Amino acid sequence: AEKKGRVEFRDVTFKYPGAEAPVLSNISFTAEPGKTLAIIGSTGAGKTTLVSLLPRLYDVASGDVLLDGVPVTEMDASEITSRVSAVPQKPYLFSGTIEHNLRFGKPDATDEELWDALETAQAKGFVEEKSSGLNRRIAQGGTNVSGGQRQRLSIARALVTKPNVYLFDDSFSALDVATDARLRKALKGKTKDATVIIVAQRVSTIADADEILVLDNGRIVDRGTHDELLETSPTYQEIVES
Ligand code: DGT
Ligand code: MG
């Protein structure tokens, strides 16, 4: 069967409600199942805004966002939620147990699925370290765990739902370089059939992506692989050197 999760942006322009200038202009790209698309760019470039359009946190003013050829504006929220898992830049944990937090998108997940997701997200050790395990309580907003632990639990939560599309918005930034590398390697094995879209600050996180979009001031200024961009993109070179 054909893999699901093809994401297409067609000439998308977006303005926040009430704002005058668009924060995204003429964005077009395709992300394919089995591939990793990365988005890089300076702070305020529009990366978070861009990835928020697929799960319809906002709807586009002009252009189309399509999932397997269907405009997301024609899909109901439950379909999008089951097919697209977003790990937000500021991951949110609920007051409740770790288990409750992990089952959020898939209430009927088995314990084995939860542990498997935790292992991939490099969060298994952290959960095992207390005897309460999956029943350990998380405070509202996840204030009793570190930023890196919140990121990893949020990644595990996304994995539990087994979506067609993963969106990682700067999800690896609070991790040290070694954990980041381990996590992404494990992730690769688990997301083979899915479309993976990664927003990153660190070039090392996305150097092996199939395609990288360089976003500047709401526009895609360059695109290509890491090696291609090193040759052709002054903006990318600046990010590499920063
Ligand atoms: P980051 O996370 O600091 O690397 O920056 P990006 O690339 O994720 O940027 P983004 O998409 O958060 O912001 C792009 C522009 O849109 C920036 O000028 C701030 C503005 N913006 C972001 N969120 C909102 C919002 O909720 N309302 C309004 N009016 N503007 C927003
Ligand atoms: Mg952002």
mmCIF file of C-alpha atoms and ligand atoms in Angstrom:
data_model
loop_
_atom_site.group_PDB
_atom_site.id
_atom_site.type_symbol
_atom_site.label_atom_id
_atom_site.label_comp_id
_atom_site.label_asym_id
_atom_site.label_seq_id
_atom_site.Cartn_x
_atom_site.Cartn_y
_atom_site.Cartn_z
ATOM 1 C CA ALA A 1 0.000 0.000 0.000
ATOM 2 C CA GLU A 2 1.062 3.550 -0.624
ATOM 3 C CA LYS A 3 2.447 5.343 2.412
ATOM 4 C CA LYS A 4 0.318 8.067 3.903
ATOM 5 C CA GLY A 5 1.295 11.499 5.149
ATOM 6 C CA ARG A 6 2.252 13.537 2.117
ATOM 7 C CA VAL A 7 2.216 17.198 3.144
ATOM 8 C CA GLU A 8 1.964 19.927 0.558
ATOM 9 C CA PHE A 9 1.974 23.701 0.997
ATOM 10 C CA ARG A 10 0.871 25.530 -2.152
ATOM 11 C CA ASP A 11 1.689 29.205 -2.298
ATOM 12 C CA VAL A 12 0.690 29.799 1.306
ATOM 13 C CA THR A 13 0.507 33.316 2.675
ATOM 14 C CA PHE A 14 -0.459 33.912 6.284
ATOM 15 C CA LYS A 15 -1.175 36.904 8.512
ATOM 16 C CA TYR A 16 -1.971 36.714 12.221
ATOM 17 C CA PRO A 17 -5.475 37.990 12.987
ATOM 18 C CA GLY A 18 -5.303 41.759 13.361
ATOM 19 C CA ALA A 19 -1.715 42.028 12.089
ATOM 20 C CA GLU A 20 -0.919 44.101 9.018
ATOM 21 C CA ALA A 21 1.995 42.332 7.400
ATOM 22 C CA PRO A 22 2.038 38.636 6.509
ATOM 23 C CA VAL A 23 4.474 36.512 8.540
ATOM 24 C CA LEU A 24 4.590 33.886 5.784
ATOM 25 C CA SER A 25 4.639 34.665 2.067
ATOM 26 C CA ASN A 26 4.361 32.339 -0.922
ATOM 27 C CA ILE A 27 5.411 29.190 0.903
ATOM 28 C CA SER A 28 5.451 26.115 -1.346
ATOM 29 C CA PHE A 29 6.979 22.740 -0.577
ATOM 30 C CA THR A 30 6.194 19.043 -0.403
ATOM 31 C CA ALA A 31 7.159 16.636 2.378
ATOM 32 C CA GLU A 32 6.952 12.941 1.543
ATOM 33 C CA PRO A 33 6.348 9.885 3.716
ATOM 34 C CA GLY A 34 9.599 8.138 4.586
ATOM 35 C CA LYS A 35 11.511 11.408 4.297
ATOM 36 C CA THR A 36 12.656 14.117 6.650
ATOM 37 C CA LEU A 37 12.095 17.748 5.794
ATOM 38 C CA ALA A 38 13.889 20.305 7.940
ATOM 39 C CA ILE A 39 13.142 23.979 8.431
ATOM 40 C CA ILE A 40 15.825 26.292 9.690
ATOM 41 C CA GLY A 41 16.014 30.059 10.054
ATOM 42 C CA SER A 42 16.665 32.819 12.526
ATOM 43 C CA THR A 43 14.373 33.645 15.412
ATOM 44 C CA GLY A 44 11.127 35.238 14.211
ATOM 45 C CA ALA A 45 11.549 33.838 10.678
ATOM 46 C CA GLY A 46 8.141 32.144 10.869
ATOM 47 C CA LYS A 47 9.053 28.506 11.548
ATOM 48 C CA THR A 48 6.568 27.908 14.374
ATOM 49 C CA THR A 49 3.853 29.738 12.452
ATOM 50 C CA LEU A 50 4.517 27.532 9.422
ATOM 51 C CA VAL A 51 4.214 24.246 11.298
ATOM 52 C CA SER A 52 1.095 25.431 13.151
ATOM 53 C CA LEU A 53 -0.843 25.609 9.878
ATOM 54 C CA LEU A 54 -0.930 21.844 9.318
ATOM 55 C CA PRO A 55 -2.758 20.967 12.574
ATOM 56 C CA ARG A 56 -4.904 24.046 11.906
ATOM 57 C CA LEU A 57 -4.006 26.130 14.909
ATOM 58 C CA TYR A 58 -4.632 28.831 12.308
ATOM 59 C CA ASP A 59 -6.079 28.710 8.820
ATOM 60 C CA VAL A 60 -4.284 30.205 5.856
ATOM 61 C CA ALA A 61 -5.412 33.414 4.198
ATOM 62 C CA SER A 62 -4.412 32.307 0.724
ATOM 63 C CA GLY A 63 -2.964 29.167 -0.763
ATOM 64 C CA ASP A 64 -3.546 25.595 0.378
ATOM 65 C CA VAL A 65 -2.224 23.197 2.985
ATOM 66 C CA LEU A 66 -2.896 19.630 1.875
ATOM 67 C CA LEU A 67 -2.542 16.265 3.544
ATOM 68 C CA ASP A 68 -2.495 13.435 1.013
ATOM 69 C CA GLY A 69 -4.035 15.791 -1.502
ATOM 70 C CA VAL A 70 -6.925 16.924 0.704
ATOM 71 C CA PRO A 71 -6.984 20.521 2.011
ATOM 72 C CA VAL A 72 -6.779 20.394 5.815
ATOM 73 C CA THR A 73 -9.604 22.944 5.925
ATOM 74 C CA GLU A 74 -11.864 20.141 4.652
ATOM 75 C CA MET A 75 -10.822 17.662 7.361
ATOM 76 C CA ASP A 76 -12.328 17.416 10.810
ATOM 77 C CA ALA A 77 -10.194 18.044 13.857
ATOM 78 C CA SER A 78 -10.221 14.415 15.038
ATOM 79 C CA GLU A 79 -8.877 13.169 11.716
ATOM 80 C CA ILE A 80 -6.054 15.705 11.745
ATOM 81 C CA THR A 81 -5.206 14.914 15.381
ATOM 82 C CA SER A 82 -4.987 11.203 14.696
ATOM 83 C CA ARG A 83 -2.830 11.671 11.597
ATOM 84 C CA VAL A 84 -0.563 14.552 12.597
ATOM 85 C CA SER A 85 1.406 14.656 15.854
ATOM 86 C CA ALA A 86 2.995 17.952 16.734
ATOM 87 C CA VAL A 87 5.624 18.364 19.417
ATOM 88 C CA PRO A 88 5.350 22.077 20.187
ATOM 89 C CA GLN A 89 8.285 24.356 20.846
ATOM 90 C CA LYS A 90 7.052 24.765 24.409
ATOM 91 C CA PRO A 91 5.790 21.270 25.179
ATOM 92 C CA TYR A 92 2.851 21.161 27.528
ATOM 93 C CA LEU A 93 2.399 18.508 30.190
ATOM 94 C CA PHE A 94 -0.834 18.132 32.098
ATOM 95 C CA SER A 95 -1.253 17.775 35.797
ATOM 96 C CA GLY A 96 -1.621 13.995 36.161
ATOM 97 C CA THR A 97 0.489 10.874 35.836
ATOM 98 C CA ILE A 98 3.103 10.234 33.175
ATOM 99 C CA GLU A 99 0.798 7.533 31.824
ATOM 100 C CA HIS A 100 -2.091 10.006 31.553
ATOM 101 C CA ASN A 101 0.173 12.416 29.693
ATOM 102 C CA LEU A 102 1.420 9.753 27.281
ATOM 103 C CA ARG A 103 -2.019 8.343 26.477
ATOM 104 C CA PHE A 104 -3.412 11.768 25.615
ATOM 105 C CA GLY A 105 -3.620 11.165 21.860
ATOM 106 C CA LYS A 106 -4.328 7.424 22.073
ATOM 107 C CA PRO A 107 -6.236 6.429 25.218
ATOM 108 C CA ASP A 108 -6.200 2.708 24.320
ATOM 109 C CA ALA A 109 -2.404 2.417 23.910
ATOM 110 C CA THR A 110 -0.910 -0.602 25.698
ATOM 111 C CA ASP A 111 1.733 -0.243 28.421
ATOM 112 C CA GLU A 112 4.169 -1.868 26.021
ATOM 113 C CA GLU A 113 3.521 0.892 23.486
ATOM 114 C CA LEU A 114 4.120 3.513 26.165
ATOM 115 C CA TRP A 115 7.454 1.986 27.230
ATOM 116 C CA ASP A 116 8.479 1.565 23.617
ATOM 117 C CA ALA A 117 7.808 5.261 22.951
ATOM 118 C CA LEU A 118 9.695 6.229 26.123
ATOM 119 C CA GLU A 119 12.656 4.158 25.043
ATOM 120 C CA THR A 120 12.789 5.813 21.614
ATOM 121 C CA ALA A 121 12.437 9.251 23.216
ATOM 122 C CA GLN A 122 15.358 8.484 25.585
ATOM 123 C CA ALA A 123 13.007 8.956 28.536
ATOM 124 C CA LYS A 124 12.788 5.358 29.775
ATOM 125 C CA GLY A 125 15.553 5.724 32.348
ATOM 126 C CA PHE A 126 14.008 8.870 33.727
ATOM 127 C CA VAL A 127 10.621 7.155 34.190
ATOM 128 C CA GLU A 128 12.138 3.948 35.628
ATOM 129 C CA GLU A 129 14.271 5.807 38.136
ATOM 130 C CA LYS A 130 11.318 6.311 40.499
ATOM 131 C CA SER A 131 9.348 3.323 41.807
ATOM 132 C CA SER A 132 6.092 5.046 40.840
ATOM 133 C CA GLY A 133 7.150 4.597 37.185
ATOM 134 C CA LEU A 134 4.328 5.436 34.798
ATOM 135 C CA ASN A 135 2.202 6.515 37.773
ATOM 136 C CA ARG A 136 4.593 9.292 38.728
ATOM 137 C CA ARG A 137 2.768 12.574 39.033
ATOM 138 C CA ILE A 138 3.549 15.511 36.803
ATOM 139 C CA ALA A 139 2.624 18.964 38.041
ATOM 140 C CA GLN A 140 0.558 21.242 35.824
ATOM 141 C CA GLY A 141 2.756 22.550 33.007
ATOM 142 C CA GLY A 142 5.378 19.943 33.891
ATOM 143 C CA THR A 143 7.063 22.257 36.369
ATOM 144 C CA ASN A 144 8.492 19.349 38.390
ATOM 145 C CA VAL A 145 10.505 17.968 35.484
ATOM 146 C CA SER A 146 13.349 19.621 33.554
ATOM 147 C CA GLY A 147 12.972 21.237 30.146
ATOM 148 C CA GLY A 148 14.782 18.352 28.456
ATOM 149 C CA GLN A 149 12.574 15.808 30.244
ATOM 150 C CA ARG A 150 9.466 17.726 29.177
ATOM 151 C CA GLN A 151 10.698 17.639 25.585
ATOM 152 C CA ARG A 152 11.357 13.903 25.735
ATOM 153 C CA LEU A 153 7.985 13.093 27.324
ATOM 154 C CA SER A 154 6.323 15.233 24.693
ATOM 155 C CA ILE A 155 8.184 13.345 21.943
ATOM 156 C CA ALA A 156 7.133 10.030 23.537
ATOM 157 C CA ARG A 157 3.520 11.227 23.580
ATOM 158 C CA ALA A 158 3.719 11.968 19.845
ATOM 159 C CA LEU A 159 5.200 8.514 19.156
ATOM 160 C CA VAL A 160 2.394 6.739 21.024
ATOM 161 C CA THR A 161 -0.182 7.975 18.513
ATOM 162 C CA LYS A 162 1.743 6.523 15.514
ATOM 163 C CA PRO A 163 0.692 9.317 13.175
ATOM 164 C CA ASN A 164 1.353 9.731 9.452
ATOM 165 C CA VAL A 165 3.110 13.050 10.064
ATOM 166 C CA TYR A 166 5.405 14.191 12.858
ATOM 167 C CA LEU A 167 6.113 17.872 13.465
ATOM 168 C CA PHE A 168 9.028 18.569 15.778
ATOM 169 C CA ASP A 169 9.316 22.274 16.574
ATOM 170 C CA ASP A 170 12.746 22.800 18.037
ATOM 171 C CA SER A 171 12.137 19.640 20.059
ATOM 172 C CA PHE A 172 15.753 18.696 20.573
ATOM 173 C CA SER A 173 17.174 22.042 21.684
ATOM 174 C CA ALA A 174 17.167 21.320 25.429
ATOM 175 C CA LEU A 175 19.035 18.037 24.916
ATOM 176 C CA ASP A 176 22.781 17.674 25.017
ATOM 177 C CA VAL A 177 24.380 16.821 21.676
ATOM 178 C CA ALA A 178 24.896 13.119 22.543
ATOM 179 C CA THR A 179 21.274 12.594 23.678
ATOM 180 C CA ASP A 180 20.034 14.533 20.651
ATOM 181 C CA ALA A 181 22.016 12.215 18.341
ATOM 182 C CA ARG A 182 20.840 9.026 20.151
ATOM 183 C CA LEU A 183 17.239 10.150 20.110
ATOM 184 C CA ARG A 184 17.226 11.027 16.437
ATOM 185 C CA LYS A 185 18.823 7.699 15.533
ATOM 186 C CA ALA A 186 16.155 5.798 17.497
ATOM 187 C CA LEU A 187 13.475 8.027 16.021
ATOM 188 C CA LYS A 188 14.595 7.255 12.487
ATOM 189 C CA GLY A 189 13.896 3.585 13.034
ATOM 190 C CA LYS A 190 10.409 4.272 14.395
ATOM 191 C CA THR A 191 9.261 6.832 11.834
ATOM 192 C CA LYS A 192 10.322 5.073 8.612
ATOM 193 C CA ASP A 193 6.867 5.175 7.032
ATOM 194 C CA ALA A 194 5.911 8.621 8.282
ATOM 195 C CA THR A 195 6.593 12.139 7.094
ATOM 196 C CA VAL A 196 8.927 13.912 9.499
ATOM 197 C CA ILE A 197 9.158 17.695 9.607
ATOM 198 C CA ILE A 198 11.811 19.098 11.941
ATOM 199 C CA VAL A 199 12.267 22.726 12.904
ATOM 200 C CA ALA A 200 15.752 23.188 14.289
ATOM 201 C CA GLN A 201 18.188 25.751 15.574
ATOM 202 C CA ARG A 202 21.232 23.481 15.469
ATOM 203 C CA VAL A 203 22.523 22.471 12.070
ATOM 204 C CA SER A 204 23.806 19.161 13.505
ATOM 205 C CA THR A 205 20.179 18.180 14.191
ATOM 206 C CA ILE A 206 19.162 18.433 10.539
ATOM 207 C CA ALA A 207 22.346 17.816 8.531
ATOM 208 C CA ASP A 208 21.052 14.416 7.386
ATOM 209 C CA ALA A 209 17.572 15.641 6.361
ATOM 210 C CA ASP A 210 16.428 14.810 2.825
ATOM 211 C CA GLU A 211 15.614 18.451 2.209
ATOM 212 C CA ILE A 212 16.195 21.623 4.203
ATOM 213 C CA LEU A 213 14.161 24.804 3.771
ATOM 214 C CA VAL A 214 15.909 28.013 4.807
ATOM 215 C CA LEU A 215 13.320 30.468 6.056
ATOM 216 C CA ASP A 216 14.050 34.158 6.355
ATOM 217 C CA ASN A 217 11.496 36.826 7.142
ATOM 218 C CA GLY A 218 8.564 34.573 6.229
ATOM 219 C CA ARG A 219 9.960 33.419 2.912
ATOM 220 C CA ILE A 220 11.802 30.314 1.764
ATOM 221 C CA VAL A 221 15.061 31.853 0.565
ATOM 222 C CA ASP A 222 16.945 28.636 -0.172
ATOM 223 C CA ARG A 223 16.333 24.887 -0.231
ATOM 224 C CA GLY A 224 18.440 21.796 -0.697
ATOM 225 C CA THR A 225 20.477 19.243 1.208
ATOM 226 C CA HIS A 226 23.035 20.250 3.828
ATOM 227 C CA ASP A 227 25.898 19.841 1.339
ATOM 228 C CA GLU A 228 24.080 21.773 -1.378
ATOM 229 C CA LEU A 229 23.219 24.627 0.967
ATOM 230 C CA LEU A 230 26.784 24.857 2.231
ATOM 231 C CA GLU A 231 27.737 25.626 -1.380
ATOM 232 C CA THR A 232 24.832 27.813 -2.410
ATOM 233 C CA SER A 233 23.188 29.548 0.553
ATOM 234 C CA PRO A 234 24.814 32.501 2.314
ATOM 235 C CA THR A 235 21.959 32.476 4.859
ATOM 236 C CA TYR A 236 22.613 28.810 5.640
ATOM 237 C CA GLN A 237 26.347 29.415 5.897
ATOM 238 C CA GLU A 238 25.661 32.161 8.429
ATOM 239 C CA ILE A 239 23.565 29.771 10.527
ATOM 240 C CA VAL A 240 26.293 27.117 10.344
ATOM 241 C CA GLU A 241 28.900 29.598 11.518
ATOM 242 C CA SER A 242 26.769 31.110 14.298
HETATM 243 P P1 DGT B 1 11.858 31.148 16.956
HETATM 244 O O1 DGT B 1 10.999 30.080 17.539
HETATM 245 O O2 DGT B 1 12.199 32.211 17.941
HETATM 246 O O3 DGT B 1 13.096 30.612 16.298
HETATM 247 O O4 DGT B 1 11.023 31.932 15.801
HETATM 248 P P2 DGT B 1 10.051 31.327 14.680
HETATM 249 O O5 DGT B 1 10.812 31.215 13.405
HETATM 250 O O6 DGT B 1 9.370 30.110 15.174
HETATM 251 O O7 DGT B 1 8.983 32.517 14.465
HETATM 252 P P3 DGT B 1 7.410 32.531 14.770
HETATM 253 O O8 DGT B 1 6.694 31.759 13.727
HETATM 254 O O9 DGT B 1 7.134 32.206 16.184
HETATM 255 O O10 DGT B 1 7.090 34.087 14.576
HETATM 256 C C1 DGT B 1 7.111 34.703 13.295
HETATM 257 C C2 DGT B 1 6.587 36.101 13.413
HETATM 258 O O11 DGT B 1 5.220 36.095 13.787
HETATM 259 C C3 DGT B 1 7.288 36.967 14.459
HETATM 260 O O12 DGT B 1 7.404 38.272 13.927
HETATM 261 C C4 DGT B 1 6.357 36.966 15.629
HETATM 262 C C5 DGT B 1 5.003 36.808 14.991
HETATM 263 N N1 DGT B 1 4.057 36.039 15.820
HETATM 264 C C6 DGT B 1 4.260 34.812 16.350
HETATM 265 N N2 DGT B 1 3.173 34.391 17.018
HETATM 266 C C7 DGT B 1 2.255 35.385 16.902
HETATM 267 C C8 DGT B 1 0.910 35.545 17.364
HETATM 268 O O13 DGT B 1 0.339 34.659 18.021
HETATM 269 N N3 DGT B 1 0.279 36.731 17.029
HETATM 270 C C9 DGT B 1 0.890 37.705 16.293
HETATM 271 N N4 DGT B 1 0.214 38.827 15.992
HETATM 272 N N5 DGT B 1 2.149 37.581 15.842
HETATM 273 C C10 DGT B 1 2.815 36.439 16.134
HETATM 274 MG MG MG B 2 9.480 29.041 16.885
#
